[in-house]
mmCIF file of C-alpha atoms in Angstrom:
data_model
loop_
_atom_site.group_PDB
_atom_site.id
_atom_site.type_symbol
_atom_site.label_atom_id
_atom_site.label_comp_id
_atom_site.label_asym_id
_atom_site.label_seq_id
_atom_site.Cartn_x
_atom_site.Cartn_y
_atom_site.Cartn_z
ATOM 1 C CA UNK A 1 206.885 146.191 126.071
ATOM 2 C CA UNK A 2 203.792 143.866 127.717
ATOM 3 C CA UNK A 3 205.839 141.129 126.509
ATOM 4 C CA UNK A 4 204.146 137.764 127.937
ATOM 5 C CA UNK A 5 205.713 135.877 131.224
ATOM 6 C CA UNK A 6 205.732 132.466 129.646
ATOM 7 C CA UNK A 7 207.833 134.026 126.844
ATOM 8 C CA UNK A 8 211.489 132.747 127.207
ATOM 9 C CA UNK A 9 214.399 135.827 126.360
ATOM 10 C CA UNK A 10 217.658 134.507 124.609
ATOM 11 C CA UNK A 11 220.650 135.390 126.242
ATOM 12 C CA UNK A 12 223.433 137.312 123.988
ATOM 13 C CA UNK A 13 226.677 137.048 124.208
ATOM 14 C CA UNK A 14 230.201 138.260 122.597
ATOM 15 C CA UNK A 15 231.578 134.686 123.044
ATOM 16 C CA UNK A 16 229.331 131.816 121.909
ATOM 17 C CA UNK A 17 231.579 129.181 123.525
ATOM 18 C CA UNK A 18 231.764 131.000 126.523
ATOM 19 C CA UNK A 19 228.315 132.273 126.265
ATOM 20 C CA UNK A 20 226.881 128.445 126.173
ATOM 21 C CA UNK A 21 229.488 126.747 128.691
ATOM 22 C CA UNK A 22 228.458 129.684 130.972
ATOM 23 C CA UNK A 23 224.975 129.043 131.049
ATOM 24 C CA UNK A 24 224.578 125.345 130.511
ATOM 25 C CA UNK A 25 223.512 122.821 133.003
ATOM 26 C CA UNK A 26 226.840 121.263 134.647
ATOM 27 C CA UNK A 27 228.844 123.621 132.090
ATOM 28 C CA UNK A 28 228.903 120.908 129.382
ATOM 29 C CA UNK A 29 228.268 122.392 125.701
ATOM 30 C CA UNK A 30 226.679 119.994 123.623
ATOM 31 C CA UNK A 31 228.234 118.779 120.905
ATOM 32 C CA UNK A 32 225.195 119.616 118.488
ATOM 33 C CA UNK A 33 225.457 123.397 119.712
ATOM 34 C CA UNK A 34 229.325 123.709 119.378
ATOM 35 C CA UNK A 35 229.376 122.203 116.076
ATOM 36 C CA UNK A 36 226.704 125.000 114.963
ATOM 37 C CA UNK A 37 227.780 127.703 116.802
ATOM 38 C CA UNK A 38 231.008 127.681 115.484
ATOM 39 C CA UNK A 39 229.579 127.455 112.170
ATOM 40 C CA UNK A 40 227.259 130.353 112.306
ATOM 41 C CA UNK A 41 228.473 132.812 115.097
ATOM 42 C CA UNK A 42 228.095 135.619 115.076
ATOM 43 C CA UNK A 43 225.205 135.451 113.230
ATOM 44 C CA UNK A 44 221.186 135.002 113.274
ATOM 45 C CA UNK A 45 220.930 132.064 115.127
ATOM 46 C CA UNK A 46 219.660 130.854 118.851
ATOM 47 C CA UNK A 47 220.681 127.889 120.552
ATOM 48 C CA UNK A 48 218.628 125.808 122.764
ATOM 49 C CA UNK A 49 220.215 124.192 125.105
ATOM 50 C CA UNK A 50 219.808 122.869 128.821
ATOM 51 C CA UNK A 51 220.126 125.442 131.447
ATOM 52 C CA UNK A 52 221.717 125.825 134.856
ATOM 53 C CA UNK A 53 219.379 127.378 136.638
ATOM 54 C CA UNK A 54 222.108 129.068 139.181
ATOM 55 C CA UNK A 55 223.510 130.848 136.031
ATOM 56 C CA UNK A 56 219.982 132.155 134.405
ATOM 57 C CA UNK A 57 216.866 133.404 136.760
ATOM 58 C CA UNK A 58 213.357 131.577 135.857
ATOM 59 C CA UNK A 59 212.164 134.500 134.614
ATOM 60 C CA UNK A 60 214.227 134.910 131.965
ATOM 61 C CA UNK A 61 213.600 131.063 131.627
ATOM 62 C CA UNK A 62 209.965 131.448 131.700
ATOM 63 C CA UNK A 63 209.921 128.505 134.372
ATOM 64 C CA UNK A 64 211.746 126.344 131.332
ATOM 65 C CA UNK A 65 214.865 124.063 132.066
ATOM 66 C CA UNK A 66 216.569 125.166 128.822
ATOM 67 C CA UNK A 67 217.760 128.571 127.770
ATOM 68 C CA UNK A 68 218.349 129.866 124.036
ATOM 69 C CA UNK A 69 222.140 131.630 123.264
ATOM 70 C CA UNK A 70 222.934 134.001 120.471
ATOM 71 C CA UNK A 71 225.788 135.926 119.494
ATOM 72 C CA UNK A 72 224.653 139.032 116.990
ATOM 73 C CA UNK A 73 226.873 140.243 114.079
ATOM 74 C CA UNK A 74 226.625 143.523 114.492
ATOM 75 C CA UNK A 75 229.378 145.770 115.819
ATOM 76 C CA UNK A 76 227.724 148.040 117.907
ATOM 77 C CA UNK A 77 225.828 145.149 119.697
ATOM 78 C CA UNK A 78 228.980 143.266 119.848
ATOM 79 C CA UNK A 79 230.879 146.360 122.087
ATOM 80 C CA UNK A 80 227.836 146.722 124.315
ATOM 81 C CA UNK A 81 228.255 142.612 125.426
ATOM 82 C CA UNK A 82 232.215 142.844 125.434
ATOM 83 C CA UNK A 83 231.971 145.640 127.699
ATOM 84 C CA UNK A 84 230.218 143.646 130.264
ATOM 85 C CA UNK A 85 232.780 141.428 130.313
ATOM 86 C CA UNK A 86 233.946 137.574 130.073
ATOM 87 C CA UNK A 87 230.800 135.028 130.939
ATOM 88 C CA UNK A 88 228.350 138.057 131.156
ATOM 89 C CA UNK A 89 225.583 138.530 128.876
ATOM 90 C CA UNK A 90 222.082 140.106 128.258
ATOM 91 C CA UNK A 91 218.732 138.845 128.403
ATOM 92 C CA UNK A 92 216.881 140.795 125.832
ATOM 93 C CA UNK A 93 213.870 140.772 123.478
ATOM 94 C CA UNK A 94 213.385 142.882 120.429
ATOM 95 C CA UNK A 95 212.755 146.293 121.330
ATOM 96 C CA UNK A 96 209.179 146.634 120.205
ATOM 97 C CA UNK A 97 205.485 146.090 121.904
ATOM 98 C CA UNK A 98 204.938 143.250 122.242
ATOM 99 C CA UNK A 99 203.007 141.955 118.760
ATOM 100 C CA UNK A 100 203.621 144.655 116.717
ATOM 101 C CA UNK A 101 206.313 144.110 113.884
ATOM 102 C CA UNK A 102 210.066 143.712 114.993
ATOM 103 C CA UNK A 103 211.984 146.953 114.602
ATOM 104 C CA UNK A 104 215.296 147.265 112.229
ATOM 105 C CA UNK A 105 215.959 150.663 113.008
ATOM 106 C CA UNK A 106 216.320 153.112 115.660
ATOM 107 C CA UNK A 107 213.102 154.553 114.871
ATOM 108 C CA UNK A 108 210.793 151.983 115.068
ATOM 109 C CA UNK A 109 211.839 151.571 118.717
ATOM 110 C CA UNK A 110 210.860 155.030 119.360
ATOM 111 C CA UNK A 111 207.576 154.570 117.457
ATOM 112 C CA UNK A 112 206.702 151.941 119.764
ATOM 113 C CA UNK A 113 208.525 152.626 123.183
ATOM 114 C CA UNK A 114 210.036 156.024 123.124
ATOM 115 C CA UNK A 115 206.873 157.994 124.710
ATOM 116 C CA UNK A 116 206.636 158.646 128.228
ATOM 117 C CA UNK A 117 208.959 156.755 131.135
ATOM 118 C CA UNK A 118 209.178 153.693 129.156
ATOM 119 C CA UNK A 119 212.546 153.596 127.979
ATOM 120 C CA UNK A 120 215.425 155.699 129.118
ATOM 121 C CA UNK A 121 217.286 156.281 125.522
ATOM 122 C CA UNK A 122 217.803 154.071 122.577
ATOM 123 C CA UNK A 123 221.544 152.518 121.192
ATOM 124 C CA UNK A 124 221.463 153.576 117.573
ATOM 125 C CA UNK A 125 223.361 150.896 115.209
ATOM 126 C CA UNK A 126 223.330 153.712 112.855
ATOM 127 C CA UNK A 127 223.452 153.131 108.769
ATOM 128 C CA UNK A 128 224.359 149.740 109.565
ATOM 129 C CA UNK A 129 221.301 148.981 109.807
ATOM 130 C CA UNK A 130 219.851 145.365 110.475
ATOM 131 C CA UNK A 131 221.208 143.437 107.530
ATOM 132 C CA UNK A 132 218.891 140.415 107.643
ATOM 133 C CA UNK A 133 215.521 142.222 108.983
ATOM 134 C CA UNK A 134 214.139 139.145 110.127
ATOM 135 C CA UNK A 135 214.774 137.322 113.974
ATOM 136 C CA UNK A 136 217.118 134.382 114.507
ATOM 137 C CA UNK A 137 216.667 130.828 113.761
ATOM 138 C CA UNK A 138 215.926 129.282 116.806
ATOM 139 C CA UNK A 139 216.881 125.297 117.013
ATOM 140 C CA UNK A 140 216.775 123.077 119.936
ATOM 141 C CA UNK A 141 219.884 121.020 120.753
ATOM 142 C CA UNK A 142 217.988 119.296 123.381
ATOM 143 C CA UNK A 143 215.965 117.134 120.997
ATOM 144 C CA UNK A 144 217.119 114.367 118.738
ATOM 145 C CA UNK A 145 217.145 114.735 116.206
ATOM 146 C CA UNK A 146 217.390 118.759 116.702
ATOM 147 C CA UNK A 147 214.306 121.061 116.397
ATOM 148 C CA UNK A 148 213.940 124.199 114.308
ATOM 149 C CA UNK A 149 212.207 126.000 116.943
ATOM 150 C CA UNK A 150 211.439 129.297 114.872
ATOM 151 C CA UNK A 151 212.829 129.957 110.786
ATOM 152 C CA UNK A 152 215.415 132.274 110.264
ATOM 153 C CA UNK A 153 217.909 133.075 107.926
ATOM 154 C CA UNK A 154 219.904 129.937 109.116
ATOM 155 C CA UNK A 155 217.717 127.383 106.713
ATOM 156 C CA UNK A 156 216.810 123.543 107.381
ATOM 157 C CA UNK A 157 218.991 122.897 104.426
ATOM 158 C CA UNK A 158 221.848 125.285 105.633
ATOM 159 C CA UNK A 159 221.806 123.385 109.252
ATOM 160 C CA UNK A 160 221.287 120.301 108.224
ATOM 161 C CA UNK A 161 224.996 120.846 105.803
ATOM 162 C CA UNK A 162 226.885 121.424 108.677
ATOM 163 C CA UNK A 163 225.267 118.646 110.943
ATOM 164 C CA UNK A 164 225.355 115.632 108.091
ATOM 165 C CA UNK A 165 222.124 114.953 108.867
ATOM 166 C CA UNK A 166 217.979 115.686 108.494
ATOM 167 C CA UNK A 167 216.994 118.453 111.398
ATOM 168 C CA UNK A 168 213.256 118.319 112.138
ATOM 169 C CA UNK A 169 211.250 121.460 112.319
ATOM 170 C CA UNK A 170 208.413 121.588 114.693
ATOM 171 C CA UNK A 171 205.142 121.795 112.871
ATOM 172 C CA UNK A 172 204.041 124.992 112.233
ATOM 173 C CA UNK A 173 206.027 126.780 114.621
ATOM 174 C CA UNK A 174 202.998 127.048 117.389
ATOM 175 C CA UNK A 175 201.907 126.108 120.643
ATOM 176 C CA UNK A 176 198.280 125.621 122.246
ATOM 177 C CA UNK A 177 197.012 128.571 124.674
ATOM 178 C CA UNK A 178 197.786 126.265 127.749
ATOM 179 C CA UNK A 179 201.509 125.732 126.782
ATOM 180 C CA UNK A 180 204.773 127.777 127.454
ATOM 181 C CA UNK A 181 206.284 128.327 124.119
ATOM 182 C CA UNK A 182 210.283 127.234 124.579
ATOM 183 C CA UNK A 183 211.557 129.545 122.144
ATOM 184 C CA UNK A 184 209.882 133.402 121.310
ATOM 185 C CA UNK A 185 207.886 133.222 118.392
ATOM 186 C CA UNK A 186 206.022 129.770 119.063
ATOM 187 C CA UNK A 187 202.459 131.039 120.834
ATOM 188 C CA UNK A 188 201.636 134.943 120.856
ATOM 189 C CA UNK A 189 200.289 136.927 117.433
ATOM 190 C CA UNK A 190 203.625 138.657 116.510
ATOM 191 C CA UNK A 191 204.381 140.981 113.545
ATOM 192 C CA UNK A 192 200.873 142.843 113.637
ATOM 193 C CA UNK A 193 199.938 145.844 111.349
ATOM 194 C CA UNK A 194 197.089 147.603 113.006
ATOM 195 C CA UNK A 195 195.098 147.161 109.613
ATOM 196 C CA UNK A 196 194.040 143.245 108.928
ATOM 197 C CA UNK A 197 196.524 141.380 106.727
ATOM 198 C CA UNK A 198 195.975 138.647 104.357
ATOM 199 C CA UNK A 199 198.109 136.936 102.421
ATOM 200 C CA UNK A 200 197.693 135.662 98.668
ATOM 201 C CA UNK A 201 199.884 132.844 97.769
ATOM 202 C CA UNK A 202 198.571 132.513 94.439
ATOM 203 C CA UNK A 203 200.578 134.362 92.423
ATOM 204 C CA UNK A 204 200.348 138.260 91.078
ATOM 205 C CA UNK A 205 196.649 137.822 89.321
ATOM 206 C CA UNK A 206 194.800 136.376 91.971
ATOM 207 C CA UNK A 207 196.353 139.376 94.149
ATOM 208 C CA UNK A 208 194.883 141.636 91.467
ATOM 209 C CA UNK A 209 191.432 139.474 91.321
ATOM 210 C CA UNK A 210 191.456 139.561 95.348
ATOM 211 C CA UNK A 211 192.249 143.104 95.521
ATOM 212 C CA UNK A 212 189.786 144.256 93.238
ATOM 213 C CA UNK A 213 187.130 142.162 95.247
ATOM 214 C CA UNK A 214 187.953 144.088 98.549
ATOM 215 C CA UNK A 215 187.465 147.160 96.800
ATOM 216 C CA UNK A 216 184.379 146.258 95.776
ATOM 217 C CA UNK A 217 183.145 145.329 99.380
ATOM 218 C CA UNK A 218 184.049 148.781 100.802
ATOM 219 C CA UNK A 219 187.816 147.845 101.956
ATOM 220 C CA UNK A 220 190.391 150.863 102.591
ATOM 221 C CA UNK A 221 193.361 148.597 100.857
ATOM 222 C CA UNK A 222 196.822 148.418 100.677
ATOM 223 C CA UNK A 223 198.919 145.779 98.994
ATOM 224 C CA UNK A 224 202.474 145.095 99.503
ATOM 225 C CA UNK A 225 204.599 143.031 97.120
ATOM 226 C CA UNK A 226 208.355 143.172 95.727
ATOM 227 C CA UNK A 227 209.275 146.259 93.195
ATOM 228 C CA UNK A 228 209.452 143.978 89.945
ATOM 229 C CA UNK A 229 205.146 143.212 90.027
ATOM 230 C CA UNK A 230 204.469 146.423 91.626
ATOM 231 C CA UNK A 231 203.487 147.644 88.009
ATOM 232 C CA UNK A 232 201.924 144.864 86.664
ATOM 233 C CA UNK A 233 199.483 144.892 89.943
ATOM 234 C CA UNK A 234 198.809 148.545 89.621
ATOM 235 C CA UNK A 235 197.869 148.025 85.801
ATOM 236 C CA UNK A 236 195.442 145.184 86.860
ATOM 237 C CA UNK A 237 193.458 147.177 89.119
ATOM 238 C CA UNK A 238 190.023 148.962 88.388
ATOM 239 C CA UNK A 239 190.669 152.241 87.264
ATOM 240 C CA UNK A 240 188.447 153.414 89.816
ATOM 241 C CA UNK A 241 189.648 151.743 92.879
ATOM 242 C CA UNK A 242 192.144 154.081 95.293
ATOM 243 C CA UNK A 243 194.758 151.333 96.606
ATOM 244 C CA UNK A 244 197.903 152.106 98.613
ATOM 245 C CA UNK A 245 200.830 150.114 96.630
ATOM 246 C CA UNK A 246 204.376 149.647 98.931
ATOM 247 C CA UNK A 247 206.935 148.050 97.848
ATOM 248 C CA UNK A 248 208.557 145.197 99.532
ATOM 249 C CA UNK A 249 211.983 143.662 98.638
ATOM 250 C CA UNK A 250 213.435 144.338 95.329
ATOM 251 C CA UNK A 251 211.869 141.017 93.214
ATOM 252 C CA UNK A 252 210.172 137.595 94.060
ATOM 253 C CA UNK A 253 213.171 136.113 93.897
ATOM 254 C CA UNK A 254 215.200 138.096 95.988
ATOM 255 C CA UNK A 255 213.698 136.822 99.202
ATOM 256 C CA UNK A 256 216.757 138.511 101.617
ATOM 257 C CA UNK A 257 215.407 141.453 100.297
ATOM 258 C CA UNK A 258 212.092 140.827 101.416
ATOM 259 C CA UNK A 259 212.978 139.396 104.650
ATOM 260 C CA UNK A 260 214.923 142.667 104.758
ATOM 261 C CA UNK A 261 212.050 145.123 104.243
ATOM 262 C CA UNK A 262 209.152 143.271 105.747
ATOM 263 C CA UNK A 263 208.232 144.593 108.936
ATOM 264 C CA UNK A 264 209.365 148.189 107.601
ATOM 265 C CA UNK A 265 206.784 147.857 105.299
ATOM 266 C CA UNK A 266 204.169 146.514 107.671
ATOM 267 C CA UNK A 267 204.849 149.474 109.562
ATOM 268 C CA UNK A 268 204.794 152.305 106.793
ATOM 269 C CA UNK A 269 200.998 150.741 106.577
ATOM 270 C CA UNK A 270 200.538 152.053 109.905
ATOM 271 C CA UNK A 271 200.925 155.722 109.138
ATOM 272 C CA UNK A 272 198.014 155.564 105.788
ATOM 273 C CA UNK A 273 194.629 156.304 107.804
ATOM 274 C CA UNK A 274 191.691 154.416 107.824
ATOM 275 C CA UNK A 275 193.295 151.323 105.936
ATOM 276 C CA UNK A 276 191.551 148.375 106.353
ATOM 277 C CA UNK A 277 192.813 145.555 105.085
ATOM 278 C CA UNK A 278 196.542 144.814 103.454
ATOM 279 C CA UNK A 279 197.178 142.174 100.836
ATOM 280 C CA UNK A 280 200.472 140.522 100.812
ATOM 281 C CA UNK A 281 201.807 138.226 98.169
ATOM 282 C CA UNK A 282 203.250 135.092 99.059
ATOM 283 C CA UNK A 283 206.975 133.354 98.667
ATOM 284 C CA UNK A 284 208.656 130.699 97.807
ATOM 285 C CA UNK A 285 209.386 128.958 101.295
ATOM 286 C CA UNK A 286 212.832 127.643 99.961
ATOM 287 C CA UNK A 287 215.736 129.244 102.574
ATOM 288 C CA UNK A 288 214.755 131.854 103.993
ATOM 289 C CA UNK A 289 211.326 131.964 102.373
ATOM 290 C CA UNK A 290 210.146 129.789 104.762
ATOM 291 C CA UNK A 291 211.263 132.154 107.872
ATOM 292 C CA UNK A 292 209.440 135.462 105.613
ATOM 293 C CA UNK A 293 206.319 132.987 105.443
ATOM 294 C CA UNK A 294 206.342 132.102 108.676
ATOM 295 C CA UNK A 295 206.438 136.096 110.168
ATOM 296 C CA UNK A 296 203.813 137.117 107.561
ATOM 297 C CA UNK A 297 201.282 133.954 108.835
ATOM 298 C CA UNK A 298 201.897 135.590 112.407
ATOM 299 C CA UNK A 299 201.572 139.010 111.910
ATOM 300 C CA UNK A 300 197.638 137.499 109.657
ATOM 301 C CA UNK A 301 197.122 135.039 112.590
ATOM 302 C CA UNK A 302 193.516 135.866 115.036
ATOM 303 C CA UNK A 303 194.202 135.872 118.693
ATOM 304 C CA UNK A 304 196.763 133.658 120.521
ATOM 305 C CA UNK A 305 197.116 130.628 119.164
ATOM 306 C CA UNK A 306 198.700 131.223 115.777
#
């Protein structure tokens, strides 16, 4: 997938408990991981924790003394680790190229990797389908107090209810050029439609007012935004101007069902030739908002250091 060396890979496992005590340096679980892997496994969050390097190779480390641990809810995912039996697990990424937006289904892995030599078959979750659509929280239980790492569906707020106490979150989620990111998500330009994206935080009629303008300038445009303005933006358009509408989630307040659709829809923009430029209206960055917020700044990052 040209996925970068200095990029650490979370470890999955069928067991948390056994997962993290396997892999952890002198086999001790923290207490900060136990308490929140017990209260969100199996489910969409990585845990950061100090590594024994006998137990997990530096390159899956990227060089790093700490290791991230997940356990998926999915069923299908969940057979594949309990086949390998107790204490094993895989080291895996997301099964796209490396910056292009994550797949949720079967398909998108083929899109991306499922030409030539470079895969030999894919494990279809089937109409299950990928439930939350966007990657796990990643926090780090080596810091005090502990680190959000990357946003997910596990929130600050939802953390921070289990723990009793405030959980920092580290800055905008990015390292410089010169630094190995400790979690995936931190350094590289992730989430990427081939066309330029921009987002519009501003609310439906400066999308409209901005979308317009590109028009204007000679931009092949496509705008993405939830089902419930989709209408109202089409209506506010020129009535000469040829723009590509897509839906994303259901309304602007149903942000799961943004986070769902997201990086489907980033990649349905791939297939309209010639597009330019895609306008995407911002979220609230309560919850989860703040994870959709987060992938969409990524995927409208320049170069590395986003």
């Amino acid at each position: 997938k040209g996925r970068p060396s200095d990029n650490p890979l979370i470890v999955h496992f069928a067991d948390g408990m056994d997962g993290l005590k396997t892999v952890a340096a002198d086999g001790q679980i923290p207490d900060v991981a136990m308490k929140l892997g017990k209260a969100f496994w199996p489910g969409p969050l990585s845990l950061c924790i100090k590594a024994n390097p006998s137990a997990v190779c530096a390159t899956c480390r990227a060089g790093l003394d700490t290791v991230a641990v997940r356990v998926p809810d999915h069923p299908v995912a969940l057979s594949l680790l309990k086949a390998l039996g107790a204490g094993k697990g895989i080291a895996a990424p997301s099964a796209n190229s490396s910056g292009r937006p994550s797949p949720t289904t079967a398909a998108h892995v083929l899109q991306d990797l499922g030409t030539g030599d470079l895969i030999a078959g894919v494990v279809d979750g089937g109409m299950l389908g990928c439930d939350v659509g966007l990657e796990s929280t990643v926090v780090d239980c080596t810091s005090q107090p502990p680190t959000i790492l990357r946003p997910g569906k596990v929130s600050r707020e939802d953390l921070e209810k289990v723990l009793g106490y405030e959980v920092a979150v580290h800055g905008d989620q990015s390292v410089k050029a010169d630094v190995g990111p400790k979690a995936p998500g931190m350094k590289y330009r992730h989430y990427a439609p081939k066309a330029e994206l921009e987002i519009v935080d501003k609310g439906v009629a400066e999308l409209i007012r901005r979308g317009n303008e590109a028009v204007a300038q000679g931009e092949s445009l496509g705008i993405m935004a939830p089902q419930d303005v989709l209408q109202q933006i089409e209506q506010g358009l020129a009535g000469d101007a040829t723009v590509v509408l897509k839906r994303c989630g259901a309304s602007q307040d149903d942000l799961e069902s943004i986070g769902r659709e997201l990086f489907g829809t980033l990649r349905d923009f791939d297939d309209v030739e010639g597009l330019t430029l895609i306008l995407a209206l911002g979220a609230s960055e309560h919850g989860i908002g703040a994870a959709l917020m987060n992938r969409l700044r990524k995927a409208a990052s320049n170069g590395q250091d986003c």
